[in-house]
Short mmCIF file of C-alpha atoms in Angstrom, two decimals:
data_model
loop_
_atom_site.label_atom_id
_atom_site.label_comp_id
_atom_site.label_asym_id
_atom_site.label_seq_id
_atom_site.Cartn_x
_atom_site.Cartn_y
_atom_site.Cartn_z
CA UNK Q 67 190.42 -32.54 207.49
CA UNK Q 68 193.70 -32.01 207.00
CA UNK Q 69 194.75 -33.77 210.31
CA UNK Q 70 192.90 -36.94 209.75
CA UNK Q 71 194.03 -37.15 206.18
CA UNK Q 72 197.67 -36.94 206.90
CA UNK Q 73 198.14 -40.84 208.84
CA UNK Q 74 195.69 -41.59 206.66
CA UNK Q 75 193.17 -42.93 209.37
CA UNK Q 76 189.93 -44.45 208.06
CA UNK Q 77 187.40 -45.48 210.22
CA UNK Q 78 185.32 -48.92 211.12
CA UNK Q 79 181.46 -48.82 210.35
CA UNK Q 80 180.42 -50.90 213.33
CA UNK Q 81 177.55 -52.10 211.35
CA UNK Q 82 173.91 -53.85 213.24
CA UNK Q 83 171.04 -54.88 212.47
CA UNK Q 84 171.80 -58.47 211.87
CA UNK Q 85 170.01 -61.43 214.63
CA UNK Q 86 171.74 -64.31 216.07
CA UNK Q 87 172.92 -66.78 214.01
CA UNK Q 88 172.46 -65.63 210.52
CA UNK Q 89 172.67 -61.94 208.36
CA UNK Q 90 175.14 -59.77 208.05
CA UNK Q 91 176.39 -56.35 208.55
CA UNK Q 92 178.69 -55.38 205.75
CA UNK Q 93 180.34 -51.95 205.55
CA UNK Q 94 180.57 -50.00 202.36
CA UNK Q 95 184.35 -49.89 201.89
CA UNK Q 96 183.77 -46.21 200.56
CA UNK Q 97 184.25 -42.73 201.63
CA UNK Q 98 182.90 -41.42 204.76
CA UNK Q 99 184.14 -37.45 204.91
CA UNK Q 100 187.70 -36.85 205.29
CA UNK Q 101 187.96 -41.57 205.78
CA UNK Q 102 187.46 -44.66 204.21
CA UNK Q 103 185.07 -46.90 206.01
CA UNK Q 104 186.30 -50.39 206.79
CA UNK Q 105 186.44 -53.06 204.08
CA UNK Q 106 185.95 -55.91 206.94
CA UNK Q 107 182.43 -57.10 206.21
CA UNK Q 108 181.13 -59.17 209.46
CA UNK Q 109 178.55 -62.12 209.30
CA UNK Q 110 176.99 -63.35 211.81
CA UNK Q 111 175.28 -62.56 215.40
CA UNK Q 112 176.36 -58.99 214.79
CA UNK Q 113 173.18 -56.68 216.00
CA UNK Q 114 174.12 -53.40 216.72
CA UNK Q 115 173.59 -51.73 220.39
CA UNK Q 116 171.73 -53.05 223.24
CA UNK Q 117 168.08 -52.15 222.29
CA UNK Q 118 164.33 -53.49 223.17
CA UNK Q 119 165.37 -57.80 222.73
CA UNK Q 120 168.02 -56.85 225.54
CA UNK Q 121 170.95 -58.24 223.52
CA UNK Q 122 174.79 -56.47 224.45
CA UNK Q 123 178.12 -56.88 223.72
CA UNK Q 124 180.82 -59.05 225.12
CA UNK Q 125 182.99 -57.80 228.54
CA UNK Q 126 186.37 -59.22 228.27
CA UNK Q 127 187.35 -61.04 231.28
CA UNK Q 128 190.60 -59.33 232.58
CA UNK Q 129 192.16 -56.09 231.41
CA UNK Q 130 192.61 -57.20 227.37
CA UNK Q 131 190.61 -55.34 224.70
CA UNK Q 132 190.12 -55.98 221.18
CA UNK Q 133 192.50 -53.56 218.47
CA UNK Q 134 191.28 -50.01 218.80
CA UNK Q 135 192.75 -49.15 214.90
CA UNK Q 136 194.45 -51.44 212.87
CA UNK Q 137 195.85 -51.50 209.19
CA UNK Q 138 193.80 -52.65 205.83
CA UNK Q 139 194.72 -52.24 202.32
CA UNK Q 140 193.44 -50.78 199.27
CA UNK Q 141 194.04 -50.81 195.58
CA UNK Q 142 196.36 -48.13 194.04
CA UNK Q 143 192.58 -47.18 192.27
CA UNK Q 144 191.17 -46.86 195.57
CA UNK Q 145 193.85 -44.81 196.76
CA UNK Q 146 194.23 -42.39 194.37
CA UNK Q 147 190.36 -41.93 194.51
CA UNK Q 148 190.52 -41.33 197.94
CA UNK Q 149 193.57 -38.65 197.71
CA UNK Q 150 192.15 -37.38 195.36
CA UNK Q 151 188.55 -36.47 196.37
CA UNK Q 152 189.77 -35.57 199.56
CA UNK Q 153 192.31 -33.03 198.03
CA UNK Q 154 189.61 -31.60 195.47
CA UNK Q 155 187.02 -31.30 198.24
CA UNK Q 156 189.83 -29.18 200.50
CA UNK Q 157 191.09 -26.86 198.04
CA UNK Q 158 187.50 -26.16 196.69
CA UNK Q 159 185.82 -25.44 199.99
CA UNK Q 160 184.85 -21.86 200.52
CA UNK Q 161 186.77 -20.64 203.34
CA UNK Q 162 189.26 -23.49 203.90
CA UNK Q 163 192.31 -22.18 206.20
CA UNK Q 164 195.17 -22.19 203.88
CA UNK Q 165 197.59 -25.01 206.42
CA UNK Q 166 194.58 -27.19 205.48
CA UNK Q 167 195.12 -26.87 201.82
CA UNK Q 168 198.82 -26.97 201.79
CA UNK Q 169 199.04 -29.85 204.12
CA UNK Q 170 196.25 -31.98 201.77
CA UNK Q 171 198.66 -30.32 198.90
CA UNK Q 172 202.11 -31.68 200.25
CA UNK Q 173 200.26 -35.52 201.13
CA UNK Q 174 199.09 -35.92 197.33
CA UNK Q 175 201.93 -34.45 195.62
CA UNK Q 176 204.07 -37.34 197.77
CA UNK Q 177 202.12 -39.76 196.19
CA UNK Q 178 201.61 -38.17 192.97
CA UNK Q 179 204.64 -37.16 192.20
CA UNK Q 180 207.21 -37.66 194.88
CA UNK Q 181 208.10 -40.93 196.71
CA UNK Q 182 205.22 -42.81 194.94
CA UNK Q 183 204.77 -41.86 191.06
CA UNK Q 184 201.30 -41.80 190.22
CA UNK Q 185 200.11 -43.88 193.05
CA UNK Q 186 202.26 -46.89 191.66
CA UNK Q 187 199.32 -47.50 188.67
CA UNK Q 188 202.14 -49.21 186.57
CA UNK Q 189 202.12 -51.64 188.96
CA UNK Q 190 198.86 -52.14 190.59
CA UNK Q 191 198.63 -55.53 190.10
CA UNK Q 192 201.53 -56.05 192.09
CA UNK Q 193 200.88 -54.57 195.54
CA UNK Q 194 198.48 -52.24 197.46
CA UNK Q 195 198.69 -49.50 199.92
CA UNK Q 196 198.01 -50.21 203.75
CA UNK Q 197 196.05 -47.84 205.68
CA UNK Q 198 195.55 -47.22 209.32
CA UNK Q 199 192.17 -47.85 210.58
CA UNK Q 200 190.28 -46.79 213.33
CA UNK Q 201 187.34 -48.07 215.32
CA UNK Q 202 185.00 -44.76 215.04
CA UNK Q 203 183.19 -46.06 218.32
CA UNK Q 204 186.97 -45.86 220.17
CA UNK Q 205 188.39 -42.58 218.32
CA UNK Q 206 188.49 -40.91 221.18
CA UNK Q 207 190.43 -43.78 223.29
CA UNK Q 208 194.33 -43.61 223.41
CA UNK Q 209 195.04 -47.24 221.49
CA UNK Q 210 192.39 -45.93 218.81
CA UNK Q 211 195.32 -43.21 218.25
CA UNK Q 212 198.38 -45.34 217.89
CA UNK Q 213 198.27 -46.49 214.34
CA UNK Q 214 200.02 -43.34 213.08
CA UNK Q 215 201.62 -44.57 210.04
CA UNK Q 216 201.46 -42.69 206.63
CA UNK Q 217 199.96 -44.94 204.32
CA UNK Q 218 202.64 -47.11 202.54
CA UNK Q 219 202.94 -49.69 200.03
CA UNK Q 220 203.41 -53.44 200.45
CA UNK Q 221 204.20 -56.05 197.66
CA UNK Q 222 201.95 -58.91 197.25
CA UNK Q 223 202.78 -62.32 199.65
CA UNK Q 224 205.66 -59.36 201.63
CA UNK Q 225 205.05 -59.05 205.54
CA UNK Q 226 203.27 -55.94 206.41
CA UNK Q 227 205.97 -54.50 208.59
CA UNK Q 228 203.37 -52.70 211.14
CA UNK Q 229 201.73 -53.71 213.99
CA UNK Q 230 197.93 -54.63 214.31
CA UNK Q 231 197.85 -55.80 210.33
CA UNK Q 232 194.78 -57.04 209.53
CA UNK Q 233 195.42 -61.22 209.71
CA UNK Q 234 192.77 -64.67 210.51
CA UNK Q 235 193.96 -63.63 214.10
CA UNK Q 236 193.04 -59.60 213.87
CA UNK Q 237 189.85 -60.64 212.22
CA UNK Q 238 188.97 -62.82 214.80
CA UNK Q 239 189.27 -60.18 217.66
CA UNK Q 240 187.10 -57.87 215.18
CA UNK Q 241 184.77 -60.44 215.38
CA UNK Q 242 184.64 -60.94 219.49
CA UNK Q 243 184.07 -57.00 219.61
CA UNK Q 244 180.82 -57.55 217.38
CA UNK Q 245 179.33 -60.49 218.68
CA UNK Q 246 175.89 -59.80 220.39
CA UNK Q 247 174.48 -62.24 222.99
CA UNK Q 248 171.12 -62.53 224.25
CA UNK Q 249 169.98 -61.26 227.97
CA UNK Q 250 170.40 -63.53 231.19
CA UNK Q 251 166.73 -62.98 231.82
CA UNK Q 252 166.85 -65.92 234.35
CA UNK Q 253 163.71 -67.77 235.40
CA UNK Q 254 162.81 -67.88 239.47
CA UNK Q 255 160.83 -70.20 241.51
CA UNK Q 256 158.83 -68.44 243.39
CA UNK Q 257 158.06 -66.33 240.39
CA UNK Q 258 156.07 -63.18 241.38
CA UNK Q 259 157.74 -62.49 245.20
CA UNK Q 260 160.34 -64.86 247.37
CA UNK Q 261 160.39 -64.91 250.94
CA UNK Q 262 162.66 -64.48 253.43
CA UNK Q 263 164.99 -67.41 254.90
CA UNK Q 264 163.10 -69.95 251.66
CA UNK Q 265 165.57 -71.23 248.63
CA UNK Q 266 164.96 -69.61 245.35
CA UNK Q 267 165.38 -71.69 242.25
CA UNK Q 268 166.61 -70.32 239.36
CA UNK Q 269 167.50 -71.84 235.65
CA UNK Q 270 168.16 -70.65 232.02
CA UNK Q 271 166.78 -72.68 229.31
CA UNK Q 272 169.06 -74.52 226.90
CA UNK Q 273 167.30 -73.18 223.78
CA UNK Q 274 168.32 -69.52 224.67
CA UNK Q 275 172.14 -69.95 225.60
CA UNK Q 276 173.72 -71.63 222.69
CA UNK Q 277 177.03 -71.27 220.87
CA UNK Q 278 177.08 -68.01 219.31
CA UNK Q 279 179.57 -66.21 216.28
CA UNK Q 280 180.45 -63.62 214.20
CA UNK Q 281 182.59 -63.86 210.91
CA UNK Q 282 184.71 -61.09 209.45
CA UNK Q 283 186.33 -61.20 206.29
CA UNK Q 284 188.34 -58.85 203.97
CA UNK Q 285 188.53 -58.95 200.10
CA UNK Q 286 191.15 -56.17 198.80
CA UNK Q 287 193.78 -56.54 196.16
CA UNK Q 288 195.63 -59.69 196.72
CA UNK Q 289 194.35 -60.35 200.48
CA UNK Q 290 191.57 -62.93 200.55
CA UNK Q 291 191.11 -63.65 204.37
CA UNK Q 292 188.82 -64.61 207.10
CA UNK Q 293 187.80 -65.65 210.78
CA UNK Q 294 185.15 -66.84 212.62
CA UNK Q 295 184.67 -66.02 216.70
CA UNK Q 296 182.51 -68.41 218.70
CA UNK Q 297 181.06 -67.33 222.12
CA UNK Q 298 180.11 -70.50 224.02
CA UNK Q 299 178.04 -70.05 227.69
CA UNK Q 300 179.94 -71.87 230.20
CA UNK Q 301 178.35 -70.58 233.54
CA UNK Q 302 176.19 -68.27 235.33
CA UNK Q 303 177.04 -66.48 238.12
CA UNK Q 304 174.23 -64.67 240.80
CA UNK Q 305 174.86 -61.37 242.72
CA UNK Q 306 171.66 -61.04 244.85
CA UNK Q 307 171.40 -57.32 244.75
CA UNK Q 308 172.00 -57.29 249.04
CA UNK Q 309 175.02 -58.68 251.55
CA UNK Q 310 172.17 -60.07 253.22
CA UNK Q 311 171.42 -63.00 251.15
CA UNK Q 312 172.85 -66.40 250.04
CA UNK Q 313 173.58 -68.48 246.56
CA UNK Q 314 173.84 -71.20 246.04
CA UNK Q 315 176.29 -72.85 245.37
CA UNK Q 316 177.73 -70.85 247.97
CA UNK Q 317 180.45 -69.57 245.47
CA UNK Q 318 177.08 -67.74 243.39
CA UNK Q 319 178.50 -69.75 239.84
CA UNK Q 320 176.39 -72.04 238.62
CA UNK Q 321 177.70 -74.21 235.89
CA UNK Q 322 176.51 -75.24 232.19
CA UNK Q 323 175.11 -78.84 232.64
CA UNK Q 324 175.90 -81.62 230.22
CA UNK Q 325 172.42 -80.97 228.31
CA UNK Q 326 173.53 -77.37 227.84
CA UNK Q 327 171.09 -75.98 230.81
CA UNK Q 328 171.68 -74.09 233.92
CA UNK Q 329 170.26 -74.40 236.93
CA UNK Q 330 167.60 -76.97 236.83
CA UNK Q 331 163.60 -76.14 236.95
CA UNK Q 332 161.95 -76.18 239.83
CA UNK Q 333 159.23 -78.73 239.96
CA UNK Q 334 156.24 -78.87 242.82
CA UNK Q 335 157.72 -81.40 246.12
CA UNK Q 336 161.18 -79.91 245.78
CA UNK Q 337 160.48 -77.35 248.44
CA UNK Q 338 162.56 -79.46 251.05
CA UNK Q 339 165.90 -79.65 248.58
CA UNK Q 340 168.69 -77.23 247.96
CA UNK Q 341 168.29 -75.79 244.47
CA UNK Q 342 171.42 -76.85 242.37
CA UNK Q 343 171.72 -72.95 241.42
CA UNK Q 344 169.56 -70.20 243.28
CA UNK Q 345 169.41 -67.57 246.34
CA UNK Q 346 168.53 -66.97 249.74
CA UNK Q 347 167.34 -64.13 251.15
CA UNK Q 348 168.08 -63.54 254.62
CA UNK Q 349 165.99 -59.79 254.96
CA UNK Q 350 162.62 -58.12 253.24
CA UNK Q 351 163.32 -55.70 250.54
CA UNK Q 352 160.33 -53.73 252.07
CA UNK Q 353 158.70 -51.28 249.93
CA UNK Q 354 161.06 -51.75 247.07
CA UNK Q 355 162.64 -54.57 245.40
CA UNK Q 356 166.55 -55.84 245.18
CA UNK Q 357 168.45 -55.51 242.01
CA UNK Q 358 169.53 -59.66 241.29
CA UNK Q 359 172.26 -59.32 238.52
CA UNK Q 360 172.94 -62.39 236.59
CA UNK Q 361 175.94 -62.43 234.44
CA UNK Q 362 176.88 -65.59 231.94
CA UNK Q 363 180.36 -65.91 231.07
CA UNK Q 364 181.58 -67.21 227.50
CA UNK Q 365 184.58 -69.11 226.49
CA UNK Q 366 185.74 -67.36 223.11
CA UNK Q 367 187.47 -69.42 220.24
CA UNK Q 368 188.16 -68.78 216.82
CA UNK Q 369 189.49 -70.10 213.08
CA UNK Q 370 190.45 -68.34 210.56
CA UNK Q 371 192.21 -68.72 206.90
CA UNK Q 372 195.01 -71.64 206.29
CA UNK Q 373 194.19 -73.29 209.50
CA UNK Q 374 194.76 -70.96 212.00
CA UNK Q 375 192.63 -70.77 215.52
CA UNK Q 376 193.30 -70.84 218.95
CA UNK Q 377 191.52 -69.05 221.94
CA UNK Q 378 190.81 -65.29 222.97
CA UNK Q 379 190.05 -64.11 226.55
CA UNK Q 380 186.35 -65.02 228.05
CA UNK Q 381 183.82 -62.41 227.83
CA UNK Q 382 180.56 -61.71 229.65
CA UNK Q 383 177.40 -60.56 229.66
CA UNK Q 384 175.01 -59.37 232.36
CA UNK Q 385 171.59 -58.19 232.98
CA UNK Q 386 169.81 -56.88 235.93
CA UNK Q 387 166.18 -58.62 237.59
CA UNK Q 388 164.22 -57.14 240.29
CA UNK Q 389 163.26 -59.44 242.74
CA UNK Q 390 160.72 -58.59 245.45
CA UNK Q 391 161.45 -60.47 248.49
CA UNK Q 392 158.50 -60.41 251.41
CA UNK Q 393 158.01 -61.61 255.23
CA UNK Q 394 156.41 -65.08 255.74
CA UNK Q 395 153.09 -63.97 257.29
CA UNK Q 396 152.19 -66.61 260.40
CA UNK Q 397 148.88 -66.81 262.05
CA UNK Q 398 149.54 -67.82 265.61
CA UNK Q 399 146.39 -69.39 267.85
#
């Protein structure tokens, strides 16, 4: 307790629950254990893990990640709450190793009654204290441990002279590590089993892969700010499951069309064409089947507060089919 209270690390609910395009996940902005759960509250396409509708998480494109911990503020009430709980629930705990209490001892009295007098009260309505906070899903990750700064205090409209501050911009890539997309269940022509050496169609309806975005705002003290990430499908891409197969196009990335469509449905007397976006198989897959993966890649954008916007890196999102590929059977006479 003693270690996570002295940088003063909080941690990020990482909220769920919420379906595309509407609800929200808001965390409670109150005291989890030894931390103080996020005040970011995120609306939006925000469900939580990939469960039973098959909807997951972005994959940024390229070795970028979203911020692991960053830095929020709070109230001097909030604050002093906080040291203060935490300090009562140390010193009052049966069997509490003694560095623990004089470590919790030593962090309030320097805000007590040492560089900070009574958690700057007299002049709460002039500032807040910033506090490092940490992405409980990452905790464990290096970046998650690299916002190590006791918490200080900040005037109101003065820079926040730390990295990974909470701005529009932080927000926004907050947002892109919440947004939840649906599956790239793609549809196949033939449907139940292709054969070997034939074109297989494939297509994803418009109505499924649609803009998509999360917004995550802050309300504390004097900080009034938000953001909005938007995930838009921009292609498709095929891995047949086998080296011994064929996409097509030949580079397996099939493109959004104009109408917001991929691929295009396959319709009876197009057995002689090339599908726009599809797969050959060039082999049986026996007694089994071959895992097809089909992964759609999004173009990420955002806006936030006073203007501000520009781009983030592309994400993606894949699922696995099995397709059952079979022998033509030929009578001969």
């Amino acid at each position: 307790m003693a270690l996570v209270l002295a940088p003063g690390i909080a941690h990020a609910d990482r909220g769920g629950g919420a379906s595309q395009g509407g609800g929200t996940s808001e965390t409670s902005g109150g005291r989890e254990g030894a931390g103080l759960v996020s005040k970011v509250v995120y609306r939006g396409s925000t469900s939580g893990s990939r469960g039973s509708d098959g909807r997951g998480a972005l994959q940024p494109v390229g070795d970028w990640t979203p911020p692991a911990c960053w830095y929020e503020p709070r109230s001097a009430e909030q604050f002093r709450d906080y040291v203060e709980s935490v300090y009562e629930e140390t010193v009052n705990t049966p069997g509490q190793h003694s560095y623990a209490k004089q470590s919790v001892g030593m962090f309030r009295e320097d805000y007590k009654d040492g560089t900070y007098k009574n958690y700057n009260l007299d002049k709460k309505d002039e500032g807040s204290f910033w506090v490092a906070v940490r992405d409980e899903d990452r905790r464990m990750e290096p970046e998650a441990q690299t916002c190590d700064k006791m918490p200080f205090w900040v005037e109101n409209g003065d820079p926040v002279p730390v990295e990974n501050a909470v701005t529009p911009e932080v927000l926004a890539e907050l947002a892109y590590n919440r947004v939840r997309l649906p599956a790239a269940e793609v549809t196949l022509r033939p449907e139940a089993a292709t054969k070997v050496n034939l074109p297989t169609w494939a297509w994803l309806d418009k109505a499924t892969f649609k803009e998509t975005s999360v917004t995550a705002s802050i309300a504390v003290g004097g900080l009034n700010i938000q953001a909005t990430t938007t995930a838009r499908p921009v292609s498709l891409r095929l891995e047949p499951g086998t080296p011994d197969a064929e996409t097509y196009p030949a580079s397996g990335e099939c493109t959004i069309d104009a109408d917001g469509s991929i691929g295009e449905p396959y319709t009876r007397g197009q057995a002689g064409r090339t599908p726009p976006c599809g797969l050959k198989y060039l082999r049986s897959s026996g007694d089994g089947v071959f895992t097809m993966r089909a992964t759609i890649t999004w173009e990420i954008s955002w806006t936030g507060t006073g203007g501000a916007g520009g781009d983030l890196p592309d994400g993606t999102f894949g699922t696995d089919q099995a397709v059952t590929v079979q022998e033509i059977q030929s009578v001969n006479r």
